[in-house]
PDB file of C-alpha atoms in Angstrom:
ATOM      1  CA  MET A  27      93.133 144.180  84.857  1.00  0.00           C
ATOM      2  CA  LEU A  28      92.970 147.091  87.324  1.00  0.00           C
ATOM      3  CA  LYS A  29      89.166 146.796  87.621  1.00  0.00           C
ATOM      4  CA  CYS A  30      89.466 143.058  88.247  1.00  0.00           C
ATOM      5  CA  SER A  31      92.021 143.689  91.017  1.00  0.00           C
ATOM      6  CA  ARG A  32      89.690 146.185  92.719  1.00  0.00           C
ATOM      7  CA  VAL A  33      86.769 143.735  92.551  1.00  0.00           C
ATOM      8  CA  ILE A  34      88.891 141.024  94.158  1.00  0.00           C
ATOM      9  CA  LYS A  35      89.893 143.435  96.945  1.00  0.00           C
ATOM     10  CA  VAL A  36      86.256 144.413  97.568  1.00  0.00           C
ATOM     11  CA  ILE A  37      85.134 140.768  97.654  1.00  0.00           C
ATOM     12  CA  GLY A  38      88.036 139.913  99.978  1.00  0.00           C
ATOM     13  CA  ALA A  39      87.089 142.769 102.315  1.00  0.00           C
ATOM     14  CA  ALA A  40      83.463 141.622 102.316  1.00  0.00           C
ATOM     15  CA  PHE A  41      84.454 138.066 103.256  1.00  0.00           C
ATOM     16  CA  LEU A  42      86.706 139.415 106.032  1.00  0.00           C
ATOM     17  CA  LEU A  43      83.840 141.491 107.475  1.00  0.00           C
ATOM     18  CA  CYS A  44      81.530 138.473 107.364  1.00  0.00           C
ATOM     19  CA  ALA A  45      84.129 136.350 109.132  1.00  0.00           C
ATOM     20  CA  LEU A  46      84.603 138.957 111.852  1.00  0.00           C
ATOM     21  CA  ALA A  47      80.852 139.313 112.334  1.00  0.00           C
ATOM     22  CA  SER A  48      80.487 135.565 112.785  1.00  0.00           C
ATOM     23  CA  CYS A  49      83.044 135.661 115.617  1.00  0.00           C
ATOM     24  CA  SER A  50      80.727 137.623 117.900  1.00  0.00           C
ATOM     25  CA  GLN A  51      77.213 137.108 119.179  1.00  0.00           C
ATOM     26  CA  GLN A  52      74.631 139.461 120.635  1.00  0.00           C
ATOM     27  CA  PHE A  53      72.465 138.969 123.705  1.00  0.00           C
ATOM     28  CA  THR A  54      69.825 140.890 125.591  1.00  0.00           C
ATOM     29  CA  ARG A  55      70.850 140.360 129.206  1.00  0.00           C
ATOM     30  CA  GLN A  56      68.954 140.688 132.468  1.00  0.00           C
ATOM     31  CA  SER A  57      69.869 143.870 134.368  1.00  0.00           C
ATOM     32  CA  CYS A  58      69.215 142.103 137.701  1.00  0.00           C
ATOM     33  CA  MET A  59      71.533 139.268 138.711  1.00  0.00           C
ATOM     34  CA  ALA A  60      72.734 137.173 141.631  1.00  0.00           C
ATOM     35  CA  ILE A  61      75.709 138.985 143.158  1.00  0.00           C
ATOM     36  CA  SER A  62      76.222 136.278 145.796  1.00  0.00           C
ATOM     37  CA  SER A  63      74.496 133.036 146.795  1.00  0.00           C
ATOM     38  CA  GLN A  64      72.009 135.050 148.872  1.00  0.00           C
ATOM     39  CA  ALA A  65      71.839 138.497 147.256  1.00  0.00           C
ATOM     40  CA  GLN A  66      70.627 140.071 144.043  1.00  0.00           C
ATOM     41  CA  TYR A  67      71.759 143.330 142.464  1.00  0.00           C
ATOM     42  CA  CYS A  68      69.897 145.364 139.834  1.00  0.00           C
ATOM     43  CA  LEU A  69      72.003 147.759 137.756  1.00  0.00           C
ATOM     44  CA  ALA A  70      71.565 151.402 138.792  1.00  0.00           C
ATOM     45  CA  PRO A  71      70.991 154.331 136.421  1.00  0.00           C
ATOM     46  CA  THR A  72      74.235 155.956 135.309  1.00  0.00           C
ATOM     47  CA  VAL A  73      73.219 159.434 136.475  1.00  0.00           C
ATOM     48  CA  LYS A  74      73.645 158.166 140.059  1.00  0.00           C
ATOM     49  CA  ALA A  75      77.437 157.967 139.616  1.00  0.00           C
ATOM     50  CA  LEU A  76      78.123 161.136 137.649  1.00  0.00           C
ATOM     51  CA  ASN A  77      77.414 163.731 140.371  1.00  0.00           C
ATOM     52  CA  ALA A  78      78.391 167.078 138.819  1.00  0.00           C
ATOM     53  CA  GLN A  79      80.267 165.535 135.888  1.00  0.00           C
ATOM     54  CA  SER A  80      78.619 165.304 132.484  1.00  0.00           C
ATOM     55  CA  GLU A  81      80.509 162.140 131.507  1.00  0.00           C
ATOM     56  CA  ILE A  82      83.280 159.811 132.656  1.00  0.00           C
ATOM     57  CA  SER A  83      85.766 157.872 130.535  1.00  0.00           C
ATOM     58  CA  LEU A  84      88.102 155.430 132.270  1.00  0.00           C
ATOM     59  CA  SER A  85      90.636 152.949 130.853  1.00  0.00           C
ATOM     60  CA  GLN A  86      91.695 150.139 133.182  1.00  0.00           C
ATOM     61  CA  MET A  87      93.908 147.099 133.435  1.00  0.00           C
ATOM     62  CA  ILE A  88      92.223 144.280 135.359  1.00  0.00           C
ATOM     63  CA  SER A  89      94.289 141.396 136.697  1.00  0.00           C
ATOM     64  CA  MET A  90      92.179 138.446 137.824  1.00  0.00           C
ATOM     65  CA  SER A  91      93.211 135.456 139.912  1.00  0.00           C
ATOM     66  CA  HIS A  92      90.991 132.392 140.284  1.00  0.00           C
ATOM     67  CA  GLY A  93      92.703 129.524 142.061  1.00  0.00           C
ATOM     68  CA  GLN A  94      95.887 128.876 140.078  1.00  0.00           C
ATOM     69  CA  ASP A  95      94.609 130.739 136.991  1.00  0.00           C
ATOM     70  CA  ASN A  96      95.679 134.317 136.254  1.00  0.00           C
ATOM     71  CA  HIS A  97      94.271 136.514 133.493  1.00  0.00           C
ATOM     72  CA  GLU A  98      94.552 140.122 132.358  1.00  0.00           C
ATOM     73  CA  LEU A  99      91.899 142.245 130.710  1.00  0.00           C
ATOM     74  CA  LEU A 100      91.841 145.789 129.362  1.00  0.00           C
ATOM     75  CA  THR A 101      88.564 147.634 129.872  1.00  0.00           C
ATOM     76  CA  GLN A 102      87.111 150.941 128.771  1.00  0.00           C
ATOM     77  CA  LEU A 103      84.294 152.291 130.938  1.00  0.00           C
ATOM     78  CA  GLU A 104      82.188 155.132 129.521  1.00  0.00           C
ATOM     79  CA  LEU A 105      79.434 156.887 131.484  1.00  0.00           C
ATOM     80  CA  THR A 106      76.988 159.518 130.323  1.00  0.00           C
ATOM     81  CA  SER A 107      73.670 160.533 131.847  1.00  0.00           C
ATOM     82  CA  GLN A 108      71.934 158.154 129.407  1.00  0.00           C
ATOM     83  CA  ARG A 109      74.123 155.042 129.341  1.00  0.00           C
ATOM     84  CA  MET A 110      76.920 152.955 130.746  1.00  0.00           C
ATOM     85  CA  THR A 111      79.229 151.219 128.273  1.00  0.00           C
ATOM     86  CA  LEU A 112      81.847 148.651 129.245  1.00  0.00           C
ATOM     87  CA  VAL A 113      84.236 147.271 126.613  1.00  0.00           C
ATOM     88  CA  GLY A 114      86.604 144.383 127.347  1.00  0.00           C
ATOM     89  CA  LEU A 115      89.760 143.712 125.363  1.00  0.00           C
ATOM     90  CA  ALA A 116      92.416 141.026 125.562  1.00  0.00           C
ATOM     91  CA  PRO A 117      95.916 142.375 126.404  1.00  0.00           C
ATOM     92  CA  LEU A 118      96.825 142.280 122.683  1.00  0.00           C
ATOM     93  CA  GLY A 119      93.744 144.356 121.812  1.00  0.00           C
ATOM     94  CA  GLN A 120      91.270 141.739 120.537  1.00  0.00           C
ATOM     95  CA  ALA A 121      87.677 142.745 121.363  1.00  0.00           C
ATOM     96  CA  LEU A 122      86.102 140.324 123.842  1.00  0.00           C
ATOM     97  CA  PHE A 123      82.832 141.978 124.810  1.00  0.00           C
ATOM     98  CA  THR A 124      80.823 145.193 124.724  1.00  0.00           C
ATOM     99  CA  LEU A 125      78.044 145.913 127.219  1.00  0.00           C
ATOM    100  CA  VAL A 126      75.633 148.835 126.894  1.00  0.00           C
ATOM    101  CA  TYR A 127      73.130 149.658 129.646  1.00  0.00           C
ATOM    102  CA  ASP A 128      70.668 152.504 129.034  1.00  0.00           C
ATOM    103  CA  GLY A 129      69.024 152.409 132.459  1.00  0.00           C
ATOM    104  CA  HIS A 130      66.374 149.936 131.288  1.00  0.00           C
ATOM    105  CA  THR A 131      67.851 147.309 128.966  1.00  0.00           C
ATOM    106  CA  LEU A 132      71.263 145.669 128.851  1.00  0.00           C
ATOM    107  CA  GLN A 133      72.696 144.695 125.482  1.00  0.00           C
ATOM    108  CA  SER A 134      75.750 142.457 125.210  1.00  0.00           C
ATOM    109  CA  GLU A 135      77.968 141.594 122.266  1.00  0.00           C
ATOM    110  CA  GLN A 136      80.767 139.165 122.975  1.00  0.00           C
ATOM    111  CA  SER A 137      83.309 137.013 121.203  1.00  0.00           C
ATOM    112  CA  ARG A 138      82.272 133.422 120.589  1.00  0.00           C
ATOM    113  CA  LEU A 139      85.625 132.489 122.117  1.00  0.00           C
ATOM    114  CA  LEU A 140      84.145 133.374 125.526  1.00  0.00           C
ATOM    115  CA  GLY A 141      81.384 130.785 125.148  1.00  0.00           C
ATOM    116  CA  ASP A 142      77.669 131.039 125.901  1.00  0.00           C
ATOM    117  CA  THR A 143      78.073 130.820 129.674  1.00  0.00           C
ATOM    118  CA  PHE A 144      80.327 133.891 130.067  1.00  0.00           C
ATOM    119  CA  ASN A 145      78.279 136.678 131.656  1.00  0.00           C
ATOM    120  CA  ALA A 146      80.058 140.005 131.267  1.00  0.00           C
ATOM    121  CA  GLU A 147      77.161 141.770 132.996  1.00  0.00           C
ATOM    122  CA  TYR A 148      78.488 140.435 136.314  1.00  0.00           C
ATOM    123  CA  LEU A 149      81.624 142.555 135.734  1.00  0.00           C
ATOM    124  CA  MET A 150      79.408 145.575 135.021  1.00  0.00           C
ATOM    125  CA  ALA A 151      77.641 144.999 138.354  1.00  0.00           C
ATOM    126  CA  ILE A 152      81.021 144.806 140.130  1.00  0.00           C
ATOM    127  CA  MET A 153      81.981 148.127 138.504  1.00  0.00           C
ATOM    128  CA  GLN A 154      78.857 149.705 139.969  1.00  0.00           C
ATOM    129  CA  LEU A 155      79.620 148.270 143.422  1.00  0.00           C
ATOM    130  CA  ILE A 156      83.064 149.869 143.130  1.00  0.00           C
ATOM    131  CA  TYR A 157      82.254 153.298 141.716  1.00  0.00           C
ATOM    132  CA  TRP A 158      78.649 154.119 142.600  1.00  0.00           C
ATOM    133  CA  PRO A 159      77.918 155.823 145.960  1.00  0.00           C
ATOM    134  CA  THR A 160      77.257 153.266 148.706  1.00  0.00           C
ATOM    135  CA  LEU A 161      73.761 154.634 149.353  1.00  0.00           C
ATOM    136  CA  GLN A 162      72.797 154.229 145.688  1.00  0.00           C
ATOM    137  CA  VAL A 163      74.173 150.676 145.558  1.00  0.00           C
ATOM    138  CA  ASN A 164      72.172 149.664 148.613  1.00  0.00           C
ATOM    139  CA  GLN A 165      68.969 150.846 146.929  1.00  0.00           C
ATOM    140  CA  GLN A 166      69.653 148.296 144.174  1.00  0.00           C
ATOM    141  CA  LEU A 167      70.562 145.372 146.456  1.00  0.00           C
ATOM    142  CA  THR A 168      68.203 142.681 147.739  1.00  0.00           C
ATOM    143  CA  ASP A 169      69.126 140.595 150.815  1.00  0.00           C
ATOM    144  CA  ALA A 170      72.539 142.223 151.225  1.00  0.00           C
ATOM    145  CA  GLN A 171      74.128 145.518 152.201  1.00  0.00           C
ATOM    146  CA  LEU A 172      77.254 147.358 151.086  1.00  0.00           C
ATOM    147  CA  LEU A 173      79.076 148.886 154.060  1.00  0.00           C
ATOM    148  CA  ASP A 174      81.939 151.344 154.391  1.00  0.00           C
ATOM    149  CA  THR A 175      84.386 149.682 156.778  1.00  0.00           C
ATOM    150  CA  PRO A 176      87.566 150.781 158.593  1.00  0.00           C
ATOM    151  CA  CYS A 177      90.814 149.391 157.177  1.00  0.00           C
ATOM    152  CA  ALA A 178      94.489 150.158 156.577  1.00  0.00           C
ATOM    153  CA  SER A 179      93.766 151.417 153.015  1.00  0.00           C
ATOM    154  CA  ALA A 180      92.351 154.833 152.135  1.00  0.00           C
ATOM    155  CA  LEU A 181      88.841 153.372 151.818  1.00  0.00           C
ATOM    156  CA  CYS A 182      87.248 149.935 152.164  1.00  0.00           C
ATOM    157  CA  LYS A 183      83.797 148.505 151.503  1.00  0.00           C
ATOM    158  CA  GLN A 184      82.220 145.133 152.161  1.00  0.00           C
ATOM    159  CA  LEU A 185      79.123 143.530 150.697  1.00  0.00           C
ATOM    160  CA  VAL A 186      77.516 141.457 153.444  1.00  0.00           C
ATOM    161  CA  ASP A 187      74.624 138.996 152.992  1.00  0.00           C
ATOM    162  CA  ALA A 188      73.062 136.389 155.284  1.00  0.00           C
ATOM    163  CA  ASP A 189      76.198 134.236 154.932  1.00  0.00           C
ATOM    164  CA  GLY A 190      78.485 137.100 156.015  1.00  0.00           C
ATOM    165  CA  GLU A 191      81.065 139.060 154.009  1.00  0.00           C
ATOM    166  CA  GLN A 192      80.939 138.051 150.337  1.00  0.00           C
ATOM    167  CA  ILE A 193      82.725 140.853 148.482  1.00  0.00           C
ATOM    168  CA  SER A 194      85.400 143.164 149.864  1.00  0.00           C
ATOM    169  CA  ILE A 195      86.748 146.239 148.062  1.00  0.00           C
ATOM    170  CA  SER A 196      89.786 148.317 149.018  1.00  0.00           C
ATOM    171  CA  TYR A 197      90.926 151.596 147.433  1.00  0.00           C
ATOM    172  CA  SER A 198      94.402 153.138 147.404  1.00  0.00           C
ATOM    173  CA  GLU A 199      92.876 156.627 147.636  1.00  0.00           C
ATOM    174  CA  LEU A 200      89.558 158.265 148.481  1.00  0.00           C
ATOM    175  CA  ASN A 201      88.677 159.198 144.889  1.00  0.00           C
ATOM    176  CA  PRO A 202      87.658 155.798 143.458  1.00  0.00           C
ATOM    177  CA  TRP A 203      88.059 156.962 139.849  1.00  0.00           C
ATOM    178  CA  GLN A 204      91.792 157.519 140.422  1.00  0.00           C
ATOM    179  CA  ALA A 205      92.467 154.671 142.863  1.00  0.00           C
ATOM    180  CA  ASN A 206      94.088 151.291 142.449  1.00  0.00           C
ATOM    181  CA  ILE A 207      91.397 148.877 143.612  1.00  0.00           C
ATOM    182  CA  SER A 208      91.410 145.316 144.929  1.00  0.00           C
ATOM    183  CA  VAL A 209      88.216 143.245 144.923  1.00  0.00           C
ATOM    184  CA  THR A 210      87.866 139.886 146.663  1.00  0.00           C
ATOM    185  CA  ILE A 211      84.813 137.837 145.686  1.00  0.00           C
ATOM    186  CA  LYS A 212      84.688 135.193 148.388  1.00  0.00           C
ATOM    187  CA  SER A 213      82.016 132.889 146.959  1.00  0.00           C
ATOM    188  CA  ALA A 214      83.775 132.608 143.583  1.00  0.00           C
ATOM    189  CA  ASP A 215      87.345 132.562 144.940  1.00  0.00           C
ATOM    190  CA  ILE A 216      88.217 135.497 142.677  1.00  0.00           C
ATOM    191  CA  LEU A 217      90.661 138.343 143.331  1.00  0.00           C
ATOM    192  CA  LEU A 218      90.636 141.380 141.046  1.00  0.00           C
ATOM    193  CA  HIS A 219      93.270 144.134 140.889  1.00  0.00           C
ATOM    194  CA  ILE A 220      92.065 147.160 138.928  1.00  0.00           C
ATOM    195  CA  THR A 221      94.573 149.783 137.807  1.00  0.00           C
ATOM    196  CA  PRO A 222      93.474 152.982 136.037  1.00  0.00           C
ATOM    197  CA  LEU A 223      95.468 153.746 132.886  1.00  0.00           C
ATOM    198  CA  GLU A 224      96.472 157.226 131.779  1.00  0.00           C
TER     199      GLU A 224
END
């Protein structure tokens, strides 16, 4: 009877793993993407952001507003000299997506609940616009420029293309890794508030 119970548990665990696996799908994504209607951005190597640090690990809460819709997302950003990893979780902890960029290829695994049209790599590009040095970002941009601009906050940046300002970023302090950050994406009518978590 005990052996039978163990077999049932093993079979049940196997079915559960299969069910979980079927809830996600994997993609090989393009590392270059349209960042506005006029501009393209190609993901930069991670070593460009590390400076003297060997690795960076950052947990964040992202609040997103789009029209009347409001959403929250937990993210974990991991940087080493070899790769950039971005994991997205729903507020209750369900895994939504995992992106891994090794400087050449971008692999994406995401929940089927997000649908086939959800492109998490756009969020990875926004993270690079936020945290990478402005000079390094501009080397990856086509038909646009990221500019440091004067403002009432500790630091502000604007991505400007042929249509004018498309993305604006403001930081609560000069060290972006510790700052509360607001991002306005004009063309998509999206406002992001990014708060680092301890």
